Amino acid sequence: MTDIRRLAEHLNISIGTVSRALNNRPGVHPETRSRVLQAATELGYVANASGRSLRRGATNTIGFVIETGSPANQAGDNFFYIVTDAMHESLAERGYDLVILPCHSADDPVEYLARLVARGIVDALVITATRVQDQRIALLAKSAMPFLTLGRSETPGEYPWIDLDFHDVARRSVAELVALGHRRIAVALPEKDVNLGQHYRSGYLAGLQAAGLPVDPDLILRVATSEEGGYDFGRQLAALPHRPTAALLCSEATTVGLYGALRNNGIAPGTDVSIITFRENPQLRFLDPAPACFRTSLPELGQEMARAVLDLLGNNGDQARRNHKLWPMTFVPGASVAPPGS
Amino acid sequence: MTDIRRLAEHLNISIGTVSRALNNRPGVHPETRSRVLQAATELGYVANASGRSLRRGATNTIGFVIETGSPANQAGDNFFYIVTDAMHESLAERGYDLVILPCHSADDPVEYLARLVARGIVDALVITATRVQDQRIALLAKSAMPFLTLGRSETPGEYPWIDLDFHDVARRSVAELVALGHRRIAVALPEKDVNLGQHYRSGYLAGLQAAGLPVDPDLILRVATSEEGGYDFGRQLAALPHRPTAALLCSEATTVGLYGALRNNGIAPGTDVSIITFRENPQLRFLDPAPACFRTSLPELGQEMARAVLDLLGNNGDQARRNHKLWPMTFVPGASVAPPGS
DNA sequence: CTGTTAGCGCCTTCAC
DNA sequence: GTGAAGGCGCTAACAG
């Protein structure tokens, strides 16, 4: 709670010198500097953030926006905690802090962002769960706030993104199943405006085409990204007159629900219907049969995101806005996949 | 990005009047006020947070601290998103904002808090995952920062807390099992310094005592709060010479792992070993057999927490520091519980 | 190497 | 009902 003035008085020197010493500015006698640093530690002095930001015109803080009201965020495991943990650590090495900015259910995400930008509490923003047409991106692109999106979008403009390679995951999943003899493969897609669904769908279609398989619209379903959504998907598959022998999930959150629905309808996951889900996580590992899925290092993803954001704030910010990164994932076989009719 | 000066110039009035109009201060001509408000909306003016905080000495922001490096937070579902979502909404009604402050793996939680307090970016803090002896509480109690803990602690001092009633949940769980004829009931506790473990343990012991059952130390195990921890627990139970007929979990995150370990050892969850876990969540609902557990409304918990924090910042802050609330939970029967040897 | 001073954006007191 | 001015805590530019 001490301010810089009291610290200076305590040391009998001017606040200017104290400030220079604390901020590693040149032109301070080494002995003075060490006295200042020691006194700061003793008195628990930390610069007041408002004063510093006001003067510097920057907060040295990155905001990571999460819509806490979204069912997709309330389901599943704590993807974001792992990503932000690593991202935060990388940012800290460069003197930046990270805060998670939750946008609550009753608030409008676009207005929330507009307020954030104007209030100036962060130097850059990360937004997640991008839509095909995303007003948040349109807003940010018009503003002067540097931002990174986790997920692509068809919203026009030049902005940096990092995205998991949903296309390749889906394509690869189909290929794995086809190699075992599957020919009727269902897929659960999210709501239409969720951008990852576009890519997952295109990968699925590419996989079918590569195998010379026809597209059956009955096998392409849209469900909520939640346990309930997975259950829905399973029920709908069970009700199909000509049941598929395999199913793909573009979100691991739906896996448990799908297993439950199949079992409740007398269908054995893995035996009657092969399943490949999206991202490996600890919960999946103990499901029976263990689901085939895709692995990636979330800490590495967080580090990459930190790098991308820091690039935006560096000297080559303009160039950094053209940074695009497709994040690869590797297939993890599982007992949930078997030849059809086995 | 407009500042108040430009807004005032645009309207040809002084910044003092603009400020008064925007902050609903008395003594502004109604017409002037409406002109100001309209111009603010048009130009997208929002007060700069640093300037305002510096002047007011308050940020109107509440910080919710989460240790993103903790395995317990990386496991399980998004408990905190649901709580903070409701809390945020309640706070917003009273003009407060909420930010989630992640403390990353490589950072020391106590130092992190000390920095937060000194930087003055929030008016109050919420800390979670309390320890039996919690240095964070000791630090905050010494500071002038109002704070609320989600979870109790034996750390001395007068501070407000809200805690789920772990004692009663454990006691009730034992009673349910005893009523069905169980006499050997195992329990998985977290590491010793995790405060909720103390209460869960005391409730477990109270339950045994009420039923006149002996305490078998072999049945009281400590495991990590994660899927792996649950798996560990199951393996250890399977290896016991005199196997229990029931098992209690003080964290739902361990449930899937326990099911997996039992099955891998030829033990049927629900039939061979009855299971009661902690908090109901969507993932559990689709496990087979569905685990008995305890239900509570996380949105209501979030609202209660918002109230507790706002009380701290109100006129009766001193009295509010004595607010303690034990949060009740209700039993949800499940197929994971059956009479022993059934 | 150190002290002094201006001003970041805002709100509030005082004067009118 | 409105304008002018000071100062919240800090850093950077300028004197010395």
XYZ file of C-alpha atoms (C1' of nucleotides) in Angstrom:
716
model
C 0.000 0.000 0.000
C 2.997 2.322 0.210
C 3.288 4.751 -2.656
C 6.438 5.874 -4.370
C 6.492 9.170 -2.490
C 6.676 7.532 0.910
C 9.315 5.167 -0.365
C 11.361 8.161 -1.552
C 10.926 9.992 1.735
C 11.957 6.877 3.613
C 15.179 6.841 1.605
C 15.674 10.602 1.587
C 15.941 10.764 -2.179
C 13.635 12.045 -4.901
C 10.829 9.992 -6.370
C 12.387 10.401 -9.794
C 15.451 8.492 -8.754
C 13.357 5.857 -7.042
C 11.331 5.377 -10.197
C 14.457 5.100 -12.325
C 15.972 2.589 -9.945
C 12.882 0.419 -9.855
C 12.443 0.445 -13.605
C 16.057 -0.368 -14.391
C 16.598 2.927 -16.112
C 20.216 3.898 -16.764
C 21.903 6.636 -14.798
C 21.427 5.549 -11.236
C 24.319 4.957 -8.891
C 24.568 1.216 -8.274
C 24.536 1.731 -4.539
C 21.462 3.967 -4.705
C 19.731 1.401 -6.852
C 20.376 -1.439 -4.468
C 19.222 0.666 -1.521
C 16.009 1.430 -3.378
C 15.394 -2.150 -4.339
C 15.980 -3.347 -0.824
C 13.687 -0.751 0.691
C 11.005 -1.627 -1.867
C 11.170 -5.271 -0.887
C 11.106 -4.433 2.810
C 8.136 -2.142 2.558
C 6.394 -4.397 0.073
C 6.268 -1.642 -2.510
C 4.731 -2.481 -5.860
C 3.853 0.286 -8.294
C 0.205 1.209 -8.400
C -1.185 -0.113 -11.650
C -3.486 2.812 -12.418
C -0.787 5.417 -11.942
C 1.670 3.512 -14.049
C -0.798 2.732 -16.827
C -2.044 6.266 -16.977
C 1.457 7.576 -17.389
C 2.786 4.877 -19.681
C -0.317 4.522 -21.790
C -0.013 0.756 -21.467
C -0.958 -1.769 -18.840
C 1.408 -4.609 -19.620
C -1.558 -6.891 -19.276
C -3.093 -9.248 -21.809
C -6.786 -10.112 -21.607
C -8.071 -13.590 -22.378
C -11.812 -13.395 -23.010
C -14.027 -16.340 -22.116
C -17.782 -16.487 -22.428
C -18.629 -18.147 -19.136
C -22.268 -18.433 -20.047
C -21.625 -20.619 -23.083
C -22.646 -24.255 -22.575
C -19.519 -25.309 -24.441
C -17.409 -23.683 -21.737
C -19.390 -25.172 -18.907
C -18.962 -28.643 -20.365
C -15.786 -30.532 -20.889
C -12.545 -30.202 -19.035
C -10.527 -27.159 -18.262
C -8.907 -26.682 -21.642
C -8.495 -22.971 -21.040
C -6.822 -23.297 -17.671
C -4.067 -25.388 -19.194
C -3.607 -23.115 -22.179
C -3.659 -19.914 -20.144
C -1.345 -21.370 -17.529
C 1.434 -21.854 -20.062
C 0.606 -18.663 -21.906
C 0.750 -16.690 -18.675
C 4.119 -18.136 -17.801
C 5.576 -17.200 -21.188
C 4.131 -13.707 -20.949
C 5.513 -13.225 -17.450
C 9.018 -13.846 -18.757
C 8.549 -10.793 -20.933
C 7.053 -8.625 -18.212
C 3.431 -9.103 -19.158
C 0.574 -10.269 -17.000
C -2.510 -12.192 -18.062
C -6.057 -11.819 -16.822
C -9.087 -13.851 -17.790
C -11.993 -11.616 -18.697
C -15.257 -13.471 -18.328
C -18.236 -12.307 -20.350
C -21.299 -13.427 -18.406
C -24.543 -14.872 -19.751
C -26.605 -11.707 -19.391
C -24.044 -9.545 -21.176
C -23.621 -9.057 -24.905
C -20.175 -10.269 -26.028
C -19.763 -7.482 -28.576
C -20.709 -4.717 -26.156
C -18.532 -6.303 -23.533
C -15.563 -6.163 -25.894
C -16.313 -2.582 -26.881
C -16.250 -1.577 -23.223
C -13.030 -3.483 -22.628
C -11.331 -1.758 -25.511
C -12.425 1.706 -24.388
C -11.599 1.210 -20.726
C -8.037 0.424 -21.621
C -7.404 -2.210 -19.001
C -5.376 -4.427 -21.338
C -2.843 -3.931 -24.119
C -4.100 -6.833 -26.202
C -6.950 -9.307 -26.252
C -7.338 -12.975 -27.032
C -10.773 -14.134 -28.078
C -11.893 -17.716 -28.417
C -14.728 -19.811 -29.819
C -14.854 -17.907 -33.091
C -17.977 -17.834 -35.238
C -18.159 -18.071 -39.016
C -19.318 -14.455 -39.043
C -17.952 -12.945 -35.879
C -19.005 -9.438 -34.878
C -16.372 -9.389 -32.194
C -13.679 -9.647 -34.834
C -15.337 -6.939 -36.916
C -15.355 -4.679 -33.866
C -11.773 -5.340 -32.863
C -10.496 -4.963 -36.407
C -11.943 -1.441 -36.442
C -10.384 -0.585 -33.089
C -6.737 0.018 -32.334
C -6.612 -2.892 -29.894
C -4.205 -5.664 -30.936
C -5.896 -9.045 -30.750
C -5.384 -12.730 -31.451
C -8.118 -15.218 -32.127
C -8.034 -18.838 -31.089
C -9.995 -20.114 -34.054
C -10.482 -18.782 -37.547
C -13.460 -16.956 -39.002
C -14.791 -15.881 -42.374
C -15.177 -12.340 -41.088
C -13.186 -10.157 -43.486
C -10.087 -8.343 -42.325
C -6.478 -9.036 -41.573
C -5.915 -10.448 -38.127
C -3.721 -13.113 -36.606
C -5.157 -16.464 -35.620
C -4.148 -19.820 -34.251
C -6.484 -22.716 -34.847
C -6.488 -26.413 -34.141
C -6.446 -28.286 -37.421
C -10.025 -29.544 -37.389
C -9.992 -30.267 -41.109
C -7.078 -32.620 -40.850
C -8.393 -34.301 -37.721
C -11.688 -35.126 -39.416
C -10.027 -36.229 -42.653
C -7.622 -38.445 -40.766
C -10.416 -39.910 -38.632
C -12.338 -40.952 -41.714
C -9.200 -42.470 -43.208
C -8.556 -44.542 -40.074
C -12.087 -45.916 -40.131
C -12.123 -46.560 -43.870
C -8.901 -48.532 -43.554
C -10.733 -50.879 -41.180
C -13.617 -51.335 -43.600
C -16.129 -48.777 -42.367
C -18.313 -47.252 -45.053
C -21.094 -45.578 -43.095
C -19.579 -42.950 -40.826
C -21.715 -40.460 -38.924
C -20.499 -37.103 -37.702
C -21.710 -34.748 -34.964
C -21.258 -31.092 -35.883
C -21.862 -28.048 -33.686
C -24.297 -25.265 -34.500
C -23.790 -23.774 -37.937
C -22.205 -20.499 -36.839
C -19.421 -22.168 -34.856
C -16.434 -21.850 -37.142
C -14.651 -25.065 -36.241
C -17.669 -26.969 -37.544
C -16.982 -25.750 -41.085
C -13.487 -27.137 -41.051
C -14.404 -30.370 -39.363
C -17.131 -30.860 -41.953
C -14.842 -30.142 -44.880
C -12.282 -32.599 -43.530
C -14.975 -35.224 -43.143
C -16.120 -34.702 -46.732
C -12.533 -34.762 -47.967
C -12.013 -38.062 -46.194
C -15.081 -39.596 -47.767
C -14.105 -38.346 -51.193
C -10.571 -39.706 -50.876
C -12.092 -43.088 -50.124
C -14.631 -42.820 -52.911
C -17.500 -43.031 -50.424
C -20.853 -41.311 -50.953
C -22.117 -38.546 -48.688
C -25.247 -39.500 -46.775
C -26.913 -36.358 -45.337
C -28.658 -38.497 -42.704
C -25.273 -39.165 -41.145
C -24.392 -35.491 -40.691
C -26.038 -34.249 -37.516
C -25.824 -31.037 -35.541
C -25.883 -31.245 -31.755
C -24.970 -29.117 -28.761
C -21.381 -29.130 -27.537
C -22.143 -30.734 -24.190
C -22.764 -34.077 -22.565
C -26.441 -33.697 -23.464
C -25.506 -33.007 -27.071
C -23.526 -36.241 -27.171
C -26.487 -38.095 -25.722
C -28.758 -36.565 -28.369
C -26.377 -37.657 -31.072
C -26.365 -41.236 -29.777
C -30.140 -41.369 -29.602
C -30.481 -40.091 -33.137
C -27.953 -42.633 -34.420
C -29.807 -45.442 -32.651
C -33.033 -44.369 -34.333
C -31.631 -44.394 -37.874
C -33.126 -47.100 -40.100
C -29.721 -47.852 -41.592
C -27.346 -47.457 -38.674
C -23.764 -46.235 -39.240
C -20.874 -48.400 -38.060
C -18.820 -45.467 -36.856
C -19.217 -41.968 -35.459
C -17.012 -38.878 -35.233
C -17.122 -36.206 -32.556
C -15.621 -32.757 -33.029
C -15.680 -32.138 -29.287
C -14.540 -34.418 -26.505
C -17.223 -32.972 -24.225
C -19.845 -35.014 -26.051
C -18.099 -38.369 -25.634
C -19.542 -39.483 -22.311
C -23.052 -38.604 -23.446
C -22.661 -40.573 -26.674
C -21.457 -43.652 -24.799
C -24.430 -43.390 -22.447
C -27.003 -43.033 -25.215
C -25.629 -45.941 -27.217
C -25.583 -48.223 -24.168
C -29.114 -47.219 -23.225
C -30.153 -48.323 -26.694
C -28.382 -51.649 -26.505
C -25.534 -50.574 -28.763
C -21.986 -51.291 -27.612
C -19.572 -48.389 -28.171
C -16.442 -49.635 -29.892
C -17.954 -52.939 -30.941
C -21.239 -52.020 -32.646
C -20.232 -48.455 -33.387
C -16.634 -47.320 -33.600
C -15.983 -43.865 -32.165
C -13.260 -41.290 -32.706
C -13.482 -38.171 -30.632
C -11.537 -34.949 -30.648
C -9.024 -34.019 -27.994
C -7.387 -36.474 -25.648
C -7.946 -35.678 -22.010
C -7.583 -37.472 -18.700
C -11.269 -38.206 -18.373
C -11.400 -40.039 -21.660
C -8.534 -42.293 -20.714
C -10.633 -44.077 -18.144
C -13.716 -44.513 -20.257
C -14.432 -48.055 -21.364
C -13.621 -48.656 -24.181
C -10.985 -45.920 -24.225
C -11.868 -43.579 -27.106
C -9.546 -43.048 -30.031
C -8.783 -39.341 -30.181
C -6.195 -36.725 -31.073
C -3.357 -35.464 -28.948
C -1.745 -32.092 -28.719
C 0.302 -30.215 -26.164
C -1.835 -27.494 -24.662
C 1.142 -25.934 -22.866
C 2.923 -25.612 -26.205
C -0.207 -24.088 -27.674
C -0.234 -21.579 -24.830
C 3.403 -20.732 -25.457
C 2.736 -20.231 -29.139
C -0.173 -17.949 -28.338
C 1.976 -15.904 -25.978
C 4.544 -15.517 -28.745
C 1.883 -14.426 -31.218
C 0.524 -11.802 -28.836
C 3.955 -10.466 -27.942
C 4.734 -10.185 -31.651
C 1.683 -7.981 -32.032
C 3.006 -5.654 -29.357
C 6.553 -5.618 -30.680
C 8.100 -3.460 -33.370
C 6.813 -5.565 -36.217
C 3.206 -5.461 -35.108
C 1.944 -4.877 -38.630
C 3.666 -7.955 -39.899
C 2.535 -9.976 -36.879
C -1.061 -9.280 -37.780
C -0.557 -11.619 -40.705
C 0.470 -14.508 -38.453
C -1.647 -17.561 -39.076
C -0.959 -20.896 -37.486
C -2.691 -24.202 -38.047
C -2.060 -26.295 -34.947
C -1.418 -29.974 -35.732
C -2.719 -32.897 -33.695
C -1.674 -36.537 -33.716
C -3.899 -39.581 -33.749
C -4.181 -41.663 -30.575
C -5.594 -45.155 -31.284
C -8.131 -46.490 -28.825
C -10.293 -49.517 -28.088
C -13.321 -47.529 -29.298
C -12.280 -48.343 -32.863
C -12.658 -51.779 -34.402
C -13.556 -53.234 -37.801
C -17.297 -53.055 -38.530
C -19.393 -56.039 -37.431
C -16.716 -57.306 -35.069
C -10.648 5.545 -27.579
C -12.066 9.052 -27.171
C -11.207 10.723 -23.911
C -13.424 12.965 -21.879
C -11.720 16.097 -23.156
C -12.552 15.399 -26.756
C -16.089 14.535 -25.770
C -16.387 17.889 -23.982
C -14.904 19.779 -26.935
C -17.297 18.021 -29.271
C -20.183 19.280 -27.119
C -18.678 22.706 -26.423
C -18.995 22.303 -22.687
C -16.486 21.753 -19.906
C -15.187 18.334 -18.960
C -16.482 18.878 -15.423
C -20.044 18.997 -16.638
C -19.509 16.012 -18.890
C -18.177 14.018 -15.971
C -21.084 15.010 -13.762
C -23.572 14.078 -16.448
C -22.007 10.685 -17.095
C -21.799 9.812 -13.421
C -25.340 10.842 -12.575
C -24.222 13.616 -10.296
C -26.836 16.208 -9.318
C -26.765 19.733 -10.644
C -26.752 19.154 -14.391
C -29.439 20.524 -16.655
C -31.554 17.595 -17.863
C -31.115 18.646 -21.442
C -27.351 18.947 -21.077
C -27.261 15.534 -19.489
C -29.148 13.867 -22.302
C -26.961 15.579 -24.901
C -23.892 14.259 -23.120
C -25.217 10.728 -22.814
C -26.168 10.650 -26.455
C -22.813 11.937 -27.614
C -21.071 9.388 -25.388
C -22.998 6.556 -26.987
C -22.392 7.904 -30.476
C -18.671 8.286 -29.979
C -18.439 5.061 -28.015
C -17.012 6.863 -25.043
C -16.222 4.745 -21.982
C -14.177 6.210 -19.156
C -10.564 5.130 -19.088
C -10.164 2.711 -16.206
C -6.745 3.942 -15.073
C -7.767 7.571 -14.929
C -10.934 6.799 -13.064
C -9.305 4.420 -10.588
C -6.483 6.803 -9.881
C -8.883 9.580 -9.076
C -11.457 7.530 -7.211
C -9.061 5.253 -5.387
C -11.219 2.295 -6.371
C -11.543 0.156 -9.460
C -15.067 -1.221 -9.081
C -13.606 -4.576 -9.996
C -13.567 -7.791 -8.011
C -10.780 -10.323 -8.554
C -11.418 -14.057 -8.482
C -8.112 -15.854 -8.014
C -7.604 -19.297 -9.540
C -4.447 -21.352 -9.434
C -4.361 -22.580 -13.009
C -1.384 -24.800 -12.329
C -3.176 -26.871 -9.713
C -4.039 -30.371 -10.937
C -7.381 -30.069 -9.145
C -8.292 -27.159 -11.408
C -7.144 -28.896 -14.535
C -9.310 -31.900 -13.712
C -13.045 -32.016 -13.416
C -15.562 -29.760 -15.018
C -15.775 -26.028 -15.107
C -17.104 -25.460 -11.621
C -15.618 -21.983 -11.496
C -17.054 -20.804 -14.795
C -20.560 -21.522 -13.566
C -19.986 -19.903 -10.182
C -18.266 -16.828 -11.597
C -20.870 -16.447 -14.322
C -23.644 -15.952 -11.788
C -21.429 -13.983 -9.445
C -20.432 -11.654 -12.256
C -24.033 -11.037 -13.195
C -24.984 -10.130 -9.631
C -21.988 -7.850 -9.307
C -22.789 -6.114 -12.585
C -26.197 -5.127 -11.238
C -24.393 -3.176 -8.574
C -21.877 -1.568 -10.909
C -19.019 -3.943 -10.255
C -17.029 -5.962 -12.723
C -15.350 -9.328 -12.197
C -12.021 -10.533 -13.526
C -10.441 -13.938 -13.081
C -6.854 -13.648 -11.927
C -4.923 -16.783 -12.803
C -1.885 -17.648 -10.750
C 0.306 -19.759 -13.003
C 2.370 -22.834 -12.114
C 5.724 -21.096 -11.962
C 4.484 -18.319 -9.710
C 4.190 -18.370 -5.928
C 0.543 -17.901 -4.892
C 1.436 -15.799 -1.845
C 3.736 -13.469 -3.764
C 1.186 -13.273 -6.531
C -1.435 -12.108 -4.053
C 0.936 -9.616 -2.454
C 1.561 -8.068 -5.860
C -2.143 -7.993 -6.654
C -2.910 -6.201 -3.410
C -0.195 -3.603 -3.921
C -0.968 -2.937 -7.570
C -4.493 -1.981 -6.678
C -6.210 -3.443 -9.703
C -9.173 -4.757 -7.712
C -11.238 -3.571 -4.766
C -11.699 -7.036 -3.303
C -10.456 -10.567 -3.852
C -11.967 -14.014 -3.769
C -9.616 -16.900 -3.118
C -10.436 -20.560 -3.491
C -9.065 -24.002 -2.638
C -8.178 -23.040 0.914
C -5.531 -24.925 2.892
C -5.661 -25.900 6.553
C -2.898 -23.398 7.194
C -3.169 -20.868 4.413
C -0.487 -18.229 4.021
C -2.609 -16.388 1.512
C -5.202 -15.748 4.200
C -2.534 -14.645 6.661
C -1.247 -12.183 4.073
C -4.646 -10.786 3.138
C -5.727 -10.478 6.757
C -2.737 -8.216 7.368
C -3.486 -6.096 4.295
C -6.309 -3.629 3.841
C -7.739 -5.602 0.921
C -11.248 -6.956 1.548
C -11.467 -10.638 0.677
C -13.755 -13.646 0.713
C -12.636 -17.242 0.789
C -14.451 -20.086 -0.894
C -13.532 -22.688 1.701
C -12.623 -22.430 5.368
C -9.191 -22.607 6.971
C -7.690 -22.973 10.414
C -5.533 -19.917 9.788
C -6.301 -17.514 12.640
C -8.028 -14.224 11.974
C -11.478 -12.891 11.294
C -12.498 -13.188 7.687
C -15.637 -14.087 5.790
C -16.022 -17.462 4.146
C -18.475 -19.578 2.234
C -17.893 -23.302 2.176
C -19.694 -26.322 0.804
C -20.809 -28.505 3.692
C -18.319 -31.327 3.249
C -18.867 -32.614 6.773
C -22.547 -33.124 6.253
C -22.081 -34.641 2.805
C -19.702 -37.287 4.170
C -21.829 -38.004 7.230
C -24.921 -38.350 5.080
C -23.114 -40.581 2.577
C -22.101 -42.997 5.321
C -25.644 -43.005 6.673
C -27.071 -43.889 3.247
C -24.691 -46.796 2.877
C -25.135 -48.038 6.439
C -28.889 -48.071 5.934
C -28.354 -50.533 3.090
C -26.195 -52.793 5.257
C -22.674 -51.613 4.366
C -20.164 -51.889 7.178
C -16.846 -51.482 5.407
C -16.766 -48.078 3.729
C -13.576 -46.669 2.223
C -12.917 -42.993 1.702
C -10.575 -41.082 -0.621
C -9.239 -37.920 0.952
C -7.101 -35.219 -0.683
C -3.649 -34.209 0.498
C -3.544 -33.325 4.180
C -3.252 -29.566 3.800
C -6.388 -29.244 1.661
C -8.934 -27.906 4.100
C -12.013 -29.601 2.728
C -10.390 -32.948 3.518
C -10.561 -32.208 7.245
C -14.287 -31.652 7.129
C -14.998 -34.567 4.847
C -12.991 -36.785 7.154
C -14.769 -35.582 10.282
C -18.139 -36.166 8.634
C -17.061 -39.660 7.635
C -15.979 -40.430 11.192
C -19.196 -38.934 12.589
C -21.172 -41.176 10.275
C -19.342 -44.278 11.383
C -19.743 -43.356 15.020
C -23.460 -42.694 14.652
C -23.779 -46.200 13.217
C -21.573 -47.722 15.880
C -19.063 -48.872 13.268
C -15.328 -49.157 13.929
C -12.753 -47.012 12.147
C -10.419 -49.012 9.922
C -7.351 -46.903 9.006
C -6.770 -49.126 5.955
C -9.950 -47.732 4.454
C -8.895 -44.087 4.730
C -6.712 -43.255 1.752
C -5.209 -40.061 0.416
C -5.073 -39.564 -3.350
C -4.670 -36.759 -5.863
C -7.751 -34.792 -6.886
C -7.720 -35.925 -10.495
C -8.738 -38.775 -12.733
C -5.415 -40.431 -11.962
C -6.058 -40.038 -8.247
C -9.363 -41.831 -8.647
C -7.625 -44.599 -10.550
C -5.027 -44.899 -7.781
C -7.763 -45.150 -5.201
C -9.467 -47.969 -7.121
C -6.232 -49.905 -7.510
C -5.506 -49.633 -3.814
C -9.000 -50.780 -2.921
C -8.690 -53.757 -5.239
C -5.441 -54.744 -3.540
C -6.850 -54.712 -0.007
C -6.992 -58.181 1.617
C -10.395 -57.432 3.100
C -12.124 -55.378 0.449
C -14.659 -52.667 1.387
C -18.185 -52.860 -0.016
C -18.459 -49.131 -0.563
C -16.322 -46.088 -1.319
C -16.712 -42.339 -0.887
C -15.179 -39.628 -3.040
C -14.809 -36.047 -1.866
C -14.260 -34.862 -5.438
C -16.249 -35.736 -8.537
C -13.094 -35.416 -10.638
C -11.911 -38.776 -9.347
C -15.053 -40.690 -10.279
C -14.195 -41.746 -13.825
C -10.756 -42.947 -12.702
C -12.220 -45.021 -9.876
C -14.700 -46.697 -12.226
C -11.866 -47.513 -14.614
C -9.581 -48.991 -11.963
C -12.311 -51.141 -10.463
C -13.335 -52.503 -13.861
C -9.730 -53.224 -14.782
C -9.535 -55.302 -11.611
C -12.703 -57.220 -12.321
C -14.752 -55.318 -9.774
C -18.136 -53.966 -10.860
C -18.830 -50.414 -9.680
C -22.248 -50.235 -8.053
C -22.597 -53.983 -7.689
C -19.385 -55.127 -6.028
C -18.533 -51.736 -4.600
C -21.105 -49.037 -4.006
C -19.908 -45.513 -4.752
C -21.043 -42.087 -3.621
C -19.215 -39.168 -5.116
C -19.325 -35.456 -4.434
C -20.919 -32.947 -6.739
C -23.454 -33.802 -9.390
C -22.405 -32.734 -12.854
C -23.456 -33.475 -16.408
C -20.577 -35.852 -17.054
C -21.520 -38.096 -14.160
C -25.084 -38.408 -15.344
C -23.998 -40.504 -18.295
C -21.629 -42.781 -16.448
C -22.796 -46.343 -16.056
C -23.925 -46.978 -13.341
C -24.891 -43.359 -12.663
C -23.111 -42.328 -9.463
C -25.012 -41.264 -6.380
C -23.841 -37.745 -5.531
C -24.877 -34.406 -4.059
C -26.589 -31.541 -5.772
C -26.340 -27.831 -5.315
C -27.080 -24.758 -7.370
C -23.819 -23.205 -8.464
C -25.541 -20.084 -9.796
C -27.085 -19.537 -6.367
C -23.689 -20.061 -4.805
C -22.282 -17.415 -7.134
C -25.050 -15.006 -6.195
C -24.408 -15.576 -2.512
C -20.717 -14.934 -3.038
C -21.461 -11.694 -4.870
C -23.624 -10.601 -1.955
C -20.886 -11.450 0.541
C -18.302 -9.458 -1.392
C -20.570 -6.453 -1.851
C -21.288 -6.492 1.883
C -17.566 -6.208 2.508
C -17.422 -3.091 0.365
C -20.546 -1.536 1.855
C -20.940 0.585 4.962
C -21.003 -2.358 7.320
C -17.779 -3.875 6.076
C -16.576 -4.637 9.581
C -19.650 -6.648 10.347
C -19.521 -8.362 6.957
C -16.112 -9.723 7.796
C -17.838 -12.004 10.247
C -20.059 -13.530 7.545
C -19.750 -17.292 7.493
C -21.923 -19.507 5.360
C -22.069 -23.280 5.216
C -23.512 -24.182 1.838
C -25.922 -27.158 1.972
C -26.118 -29.922 -0.618
C -28.812 -32.509 -1.223
C -28.381 -36.211 -1.848
C -29.010 -37.534 -5.351
C -29.537 -41.331 -5.354
C -27.881 -43.294 -8.141
C -27.443 -46.795 -9.504
C -23.897 -46.821 -8.109
C -25.364 -47.642 -4.698
C -26.798 -51.034 -3.819
C -26.895 -53.334 -0.798
C -23.587 -55.158 -0.235
C -23.177 -58.508 -1.964
C -26.064 -57.883 -4.359
C 24.158 10.858 -11.147
C 20.077 13.226 -9.003
C 16.173 16.626 -8.318
C 12.298 19.012 -10.304
C 8.379 19.241 -12.963
C 4.731 18.260 -16.249
C 1.010 15.597 -17.417
C -1.336 10.854 -18.537
C -7.602 10.869 -17.821
C -10.588 11.481 -14.562
C -13.576 13.335 -10.752
C -14.526 16.745 -7.349
C -14.152 20.958 -4.858
C -14.554 25.604 -5.217
C -15.856 29.707 -7.468
C -19.120 31.942 -10.195
C -26.152 24.883 -13.647
C -21.558 25.390 -15.283
C -16.416 26.350 -15.670
C -11.771 26.215 -13.810
C -8.326 23.981 -11.318
C -6.073 20.583 -8.424
C -4.360 16.176 -7.687
C -4.804 10.795 -7.506
C 0.577 7.783 -8.490
C 3.535 7.360 -11.704
C 7.279 8.019 -15.388
C 9.958 10.755 -18.619
C 11.948 14.922 -20.108
C 14.725 18.440 -18.668
C 17.866 20.921 -15.411
C 21.509 20.879 -12.768
